[in-house]
PDB file of C-alpha atoms in Angstrom:
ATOM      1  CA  UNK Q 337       0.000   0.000   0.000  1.00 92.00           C
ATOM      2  CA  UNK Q 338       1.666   3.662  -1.110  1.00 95.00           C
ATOM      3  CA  UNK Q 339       1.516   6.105   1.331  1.00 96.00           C
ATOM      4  CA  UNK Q 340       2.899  10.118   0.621  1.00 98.00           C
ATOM      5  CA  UNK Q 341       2.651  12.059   3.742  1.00 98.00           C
ATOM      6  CA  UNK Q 342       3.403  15.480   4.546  1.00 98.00           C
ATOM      7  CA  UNK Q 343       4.736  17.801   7.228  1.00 98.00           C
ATOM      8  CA  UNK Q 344       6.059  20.965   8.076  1.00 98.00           C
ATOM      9  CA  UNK Q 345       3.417  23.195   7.474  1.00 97.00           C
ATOM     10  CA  UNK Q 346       1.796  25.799   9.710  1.00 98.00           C
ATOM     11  CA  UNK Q 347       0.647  29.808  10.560  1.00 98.00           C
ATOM     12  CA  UNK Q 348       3.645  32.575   9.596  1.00 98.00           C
ATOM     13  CA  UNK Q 349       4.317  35.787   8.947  1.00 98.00           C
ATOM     14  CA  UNK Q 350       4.966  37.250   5.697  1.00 98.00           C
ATOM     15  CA  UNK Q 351       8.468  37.246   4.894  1.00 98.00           C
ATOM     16  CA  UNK Q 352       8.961  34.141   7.163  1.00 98.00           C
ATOM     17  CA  UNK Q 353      10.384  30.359   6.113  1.00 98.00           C
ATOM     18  CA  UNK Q 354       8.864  27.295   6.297  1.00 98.00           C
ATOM     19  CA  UNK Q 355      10.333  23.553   4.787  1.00 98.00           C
ATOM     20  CA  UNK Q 356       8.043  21.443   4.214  1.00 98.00           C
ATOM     21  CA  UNK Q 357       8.945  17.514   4.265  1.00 98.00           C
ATOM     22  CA  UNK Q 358       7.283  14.393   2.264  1.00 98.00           C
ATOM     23  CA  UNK Q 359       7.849  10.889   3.115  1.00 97.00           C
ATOM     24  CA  UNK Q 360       6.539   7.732   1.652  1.00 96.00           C
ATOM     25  CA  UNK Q 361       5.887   4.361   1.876  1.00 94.00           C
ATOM     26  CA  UNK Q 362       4.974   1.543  -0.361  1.00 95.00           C
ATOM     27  CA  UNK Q 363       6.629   2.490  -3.462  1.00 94.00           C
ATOM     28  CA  UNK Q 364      10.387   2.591  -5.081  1.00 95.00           C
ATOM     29  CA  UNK Q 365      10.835   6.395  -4.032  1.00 96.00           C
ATOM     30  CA  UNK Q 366      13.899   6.915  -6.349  1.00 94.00           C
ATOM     31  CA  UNK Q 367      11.799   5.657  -9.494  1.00 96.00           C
ATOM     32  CA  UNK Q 368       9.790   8.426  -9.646  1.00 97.00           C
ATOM     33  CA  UNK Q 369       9.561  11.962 -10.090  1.00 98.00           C
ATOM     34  CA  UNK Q 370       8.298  14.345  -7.087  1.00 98.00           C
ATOM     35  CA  UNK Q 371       6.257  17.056  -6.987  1.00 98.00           C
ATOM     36  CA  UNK Q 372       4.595  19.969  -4.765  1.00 98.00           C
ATOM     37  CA  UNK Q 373       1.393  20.959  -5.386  1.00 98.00           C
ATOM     38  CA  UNK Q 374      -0.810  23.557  -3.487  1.00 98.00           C
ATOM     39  CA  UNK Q 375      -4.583  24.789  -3.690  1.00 98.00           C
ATOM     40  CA  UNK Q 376      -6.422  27.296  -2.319  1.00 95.00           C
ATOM     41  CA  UNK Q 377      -9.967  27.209  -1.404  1.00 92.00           C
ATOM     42  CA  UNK Q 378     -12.415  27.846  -4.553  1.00 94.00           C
ATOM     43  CA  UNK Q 379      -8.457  27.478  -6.712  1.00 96.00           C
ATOM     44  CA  UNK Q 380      -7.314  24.670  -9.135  1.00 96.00           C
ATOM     45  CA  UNK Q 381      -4.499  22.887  -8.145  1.00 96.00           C
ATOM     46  CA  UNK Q 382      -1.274  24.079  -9.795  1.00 97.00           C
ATOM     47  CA  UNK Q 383       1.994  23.191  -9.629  1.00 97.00           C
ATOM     48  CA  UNK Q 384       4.606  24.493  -7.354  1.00 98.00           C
ATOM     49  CA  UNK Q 385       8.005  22.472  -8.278  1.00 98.00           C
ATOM     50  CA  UNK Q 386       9.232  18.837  -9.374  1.00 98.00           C
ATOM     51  CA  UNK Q 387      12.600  17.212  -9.242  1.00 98.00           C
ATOM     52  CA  UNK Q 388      13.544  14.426 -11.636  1.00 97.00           C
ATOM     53  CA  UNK Q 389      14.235  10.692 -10.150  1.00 97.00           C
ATOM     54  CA  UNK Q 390      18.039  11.557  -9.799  1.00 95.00           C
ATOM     55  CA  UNK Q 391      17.504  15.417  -8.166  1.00 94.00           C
ATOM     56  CA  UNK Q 392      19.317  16.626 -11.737  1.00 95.00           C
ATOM     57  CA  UNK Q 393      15.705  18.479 -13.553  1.00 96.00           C
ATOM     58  CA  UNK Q 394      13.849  20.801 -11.103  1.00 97.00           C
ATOM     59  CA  UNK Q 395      11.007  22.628 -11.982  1.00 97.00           C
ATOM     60  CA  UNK Q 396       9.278  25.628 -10.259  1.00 98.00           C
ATOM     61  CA  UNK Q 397       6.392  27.751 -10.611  1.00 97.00           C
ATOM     62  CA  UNK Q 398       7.173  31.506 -12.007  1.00 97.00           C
ATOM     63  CA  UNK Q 399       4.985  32.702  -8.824  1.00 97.00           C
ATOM     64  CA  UNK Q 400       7.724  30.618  -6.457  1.00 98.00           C
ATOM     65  CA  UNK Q 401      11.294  31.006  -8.498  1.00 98.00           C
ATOM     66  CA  UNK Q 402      13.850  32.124  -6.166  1.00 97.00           C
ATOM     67  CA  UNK Q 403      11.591  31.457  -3.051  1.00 98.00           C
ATOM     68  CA  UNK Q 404      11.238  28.220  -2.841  1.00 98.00           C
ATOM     69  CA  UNK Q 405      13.384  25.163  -3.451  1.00 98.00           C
ATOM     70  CA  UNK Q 406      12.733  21.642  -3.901  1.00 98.00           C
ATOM     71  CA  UNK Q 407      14.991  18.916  -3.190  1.00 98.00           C
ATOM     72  CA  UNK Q 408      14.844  14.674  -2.329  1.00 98.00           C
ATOM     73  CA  UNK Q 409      16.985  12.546  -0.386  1.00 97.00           C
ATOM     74  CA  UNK Q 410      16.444   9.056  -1.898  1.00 97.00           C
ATOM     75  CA  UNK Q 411      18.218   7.296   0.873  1.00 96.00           C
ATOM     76  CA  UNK Q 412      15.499   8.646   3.169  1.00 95.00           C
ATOM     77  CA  UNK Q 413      12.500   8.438   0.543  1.00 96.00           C
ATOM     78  CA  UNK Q 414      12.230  11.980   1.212  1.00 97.00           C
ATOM     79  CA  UNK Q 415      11.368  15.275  -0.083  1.00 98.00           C
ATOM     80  CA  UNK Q 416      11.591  18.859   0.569  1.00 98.00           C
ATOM     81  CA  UNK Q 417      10.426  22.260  -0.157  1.00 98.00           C
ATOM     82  CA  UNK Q 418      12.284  25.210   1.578  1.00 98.00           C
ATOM     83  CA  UNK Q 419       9.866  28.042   1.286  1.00 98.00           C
ATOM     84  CA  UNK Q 420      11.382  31.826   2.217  1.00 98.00           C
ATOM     85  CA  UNK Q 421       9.799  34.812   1.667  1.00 98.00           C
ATOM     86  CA  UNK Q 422       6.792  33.585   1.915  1.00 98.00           C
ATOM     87  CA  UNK Q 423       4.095  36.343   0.778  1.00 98.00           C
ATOM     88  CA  UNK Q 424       0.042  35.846   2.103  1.00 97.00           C
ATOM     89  CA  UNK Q 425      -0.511  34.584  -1.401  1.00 96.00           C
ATOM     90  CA  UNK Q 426       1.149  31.673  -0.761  1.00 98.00           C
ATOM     91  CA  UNK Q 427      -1.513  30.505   2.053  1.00 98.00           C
ATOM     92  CA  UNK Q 428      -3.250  27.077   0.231  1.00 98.00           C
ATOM     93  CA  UNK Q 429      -3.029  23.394   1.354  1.00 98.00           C
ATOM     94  CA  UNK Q 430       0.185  21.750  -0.250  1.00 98.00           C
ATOM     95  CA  UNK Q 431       0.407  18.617  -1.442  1.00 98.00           C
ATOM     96  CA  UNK Q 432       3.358  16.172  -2.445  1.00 98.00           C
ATOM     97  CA  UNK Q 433       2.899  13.549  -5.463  1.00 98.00           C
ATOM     98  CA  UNK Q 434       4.435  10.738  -6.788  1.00 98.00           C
ATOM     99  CA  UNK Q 435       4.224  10.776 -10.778  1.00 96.00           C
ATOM    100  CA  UNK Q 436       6.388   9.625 -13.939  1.00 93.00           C
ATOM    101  CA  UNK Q 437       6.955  13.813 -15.866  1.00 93.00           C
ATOM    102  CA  UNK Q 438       8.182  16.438 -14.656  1.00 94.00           C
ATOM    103  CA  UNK Q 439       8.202  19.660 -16.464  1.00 88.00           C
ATOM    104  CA  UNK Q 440       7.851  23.289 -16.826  1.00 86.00           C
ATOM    105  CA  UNK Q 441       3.581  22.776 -16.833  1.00 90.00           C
ATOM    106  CA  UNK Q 442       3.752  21.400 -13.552  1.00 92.00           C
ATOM    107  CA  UNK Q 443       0.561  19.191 -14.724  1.00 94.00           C
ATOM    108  CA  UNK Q 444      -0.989  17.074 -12.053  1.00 94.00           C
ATOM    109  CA  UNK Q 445      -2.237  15.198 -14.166  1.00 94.00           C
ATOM    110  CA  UNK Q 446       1.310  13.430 -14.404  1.00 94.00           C
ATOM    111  CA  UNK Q 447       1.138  12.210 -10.928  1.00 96.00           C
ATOM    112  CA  UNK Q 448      -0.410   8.951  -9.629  1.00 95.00           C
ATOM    113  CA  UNK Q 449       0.273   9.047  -5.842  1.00 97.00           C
ATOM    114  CA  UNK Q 450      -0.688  11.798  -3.416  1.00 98.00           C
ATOM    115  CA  UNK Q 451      -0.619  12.743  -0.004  1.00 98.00           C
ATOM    116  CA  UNK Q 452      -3.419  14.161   2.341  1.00 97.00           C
ATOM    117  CA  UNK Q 453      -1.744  18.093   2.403  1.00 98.00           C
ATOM    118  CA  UNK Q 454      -0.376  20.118   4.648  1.00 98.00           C
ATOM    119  CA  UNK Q 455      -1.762  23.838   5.694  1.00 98.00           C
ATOM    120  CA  UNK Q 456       0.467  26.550   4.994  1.00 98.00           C
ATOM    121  CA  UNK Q 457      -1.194  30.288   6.012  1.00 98.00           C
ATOM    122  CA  UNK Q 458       1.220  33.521   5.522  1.00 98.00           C
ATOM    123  CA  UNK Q 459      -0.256  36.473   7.646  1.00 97.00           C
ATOM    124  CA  UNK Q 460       0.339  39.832   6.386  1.00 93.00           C
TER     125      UNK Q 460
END
């Protein structure tokens, strides 16, 4: 059974940090691509970042390039997203997925296995 669970979020201030962690279970973590995802209530999901299998092809959002940064530790079937300046816009749930594409659309589409979401809220 594949489990993706995440951590890490939480309530803070605009301009704060927050790293958000994703671990699974269940499936070969290193054979697939990983993504973050967010959405906001009454939103469409959209992509945030992905990182290729080997951590070589990263991805981000134009609304979270040179803010955020994704990365994966395959010997702990984990993965991160270091979020700094983080602006009130950025308040949505934020998911991590398993999938088999990553790319510059950031499609969820691509990805099979998701994880329940954690809250992140930026107050102004």
């Amino acid at each position: 059974q594949v489990q993706v669970v995440e951590s890490g979020g939480g309530l803070v201030q605009a301009g704060g940090s927050l790293r958000l962690s994703c671990t699974t279970s269940g499936l070969n973590f290193d054979g697939y691509v990983m993504g973050w995802f967010r959405q906001a209530p009454g939103k469409e999901r959209e992509g945030v970042s992905c990182i290729s299998q080997s951590g070589f092809t990263l991805n981000y959002a134009d609304s979270v390039k040179g803010r955020f940064t994704i990365r994966r530790d395959n010997t702990k079937n984990t993965l991160y997203l270091q979020m700094n300046s983080l602006k009130p816009e950025d308040t949505s749930m934020y998911y991590c997925a398993a999938g088999f594409y990553c790319d510059g659309y950031l499609a969820p589409r691509n990805y099979n296995y998701w994880g329940q979401g954690t809250q992140v809220t930026v107050s102004s």
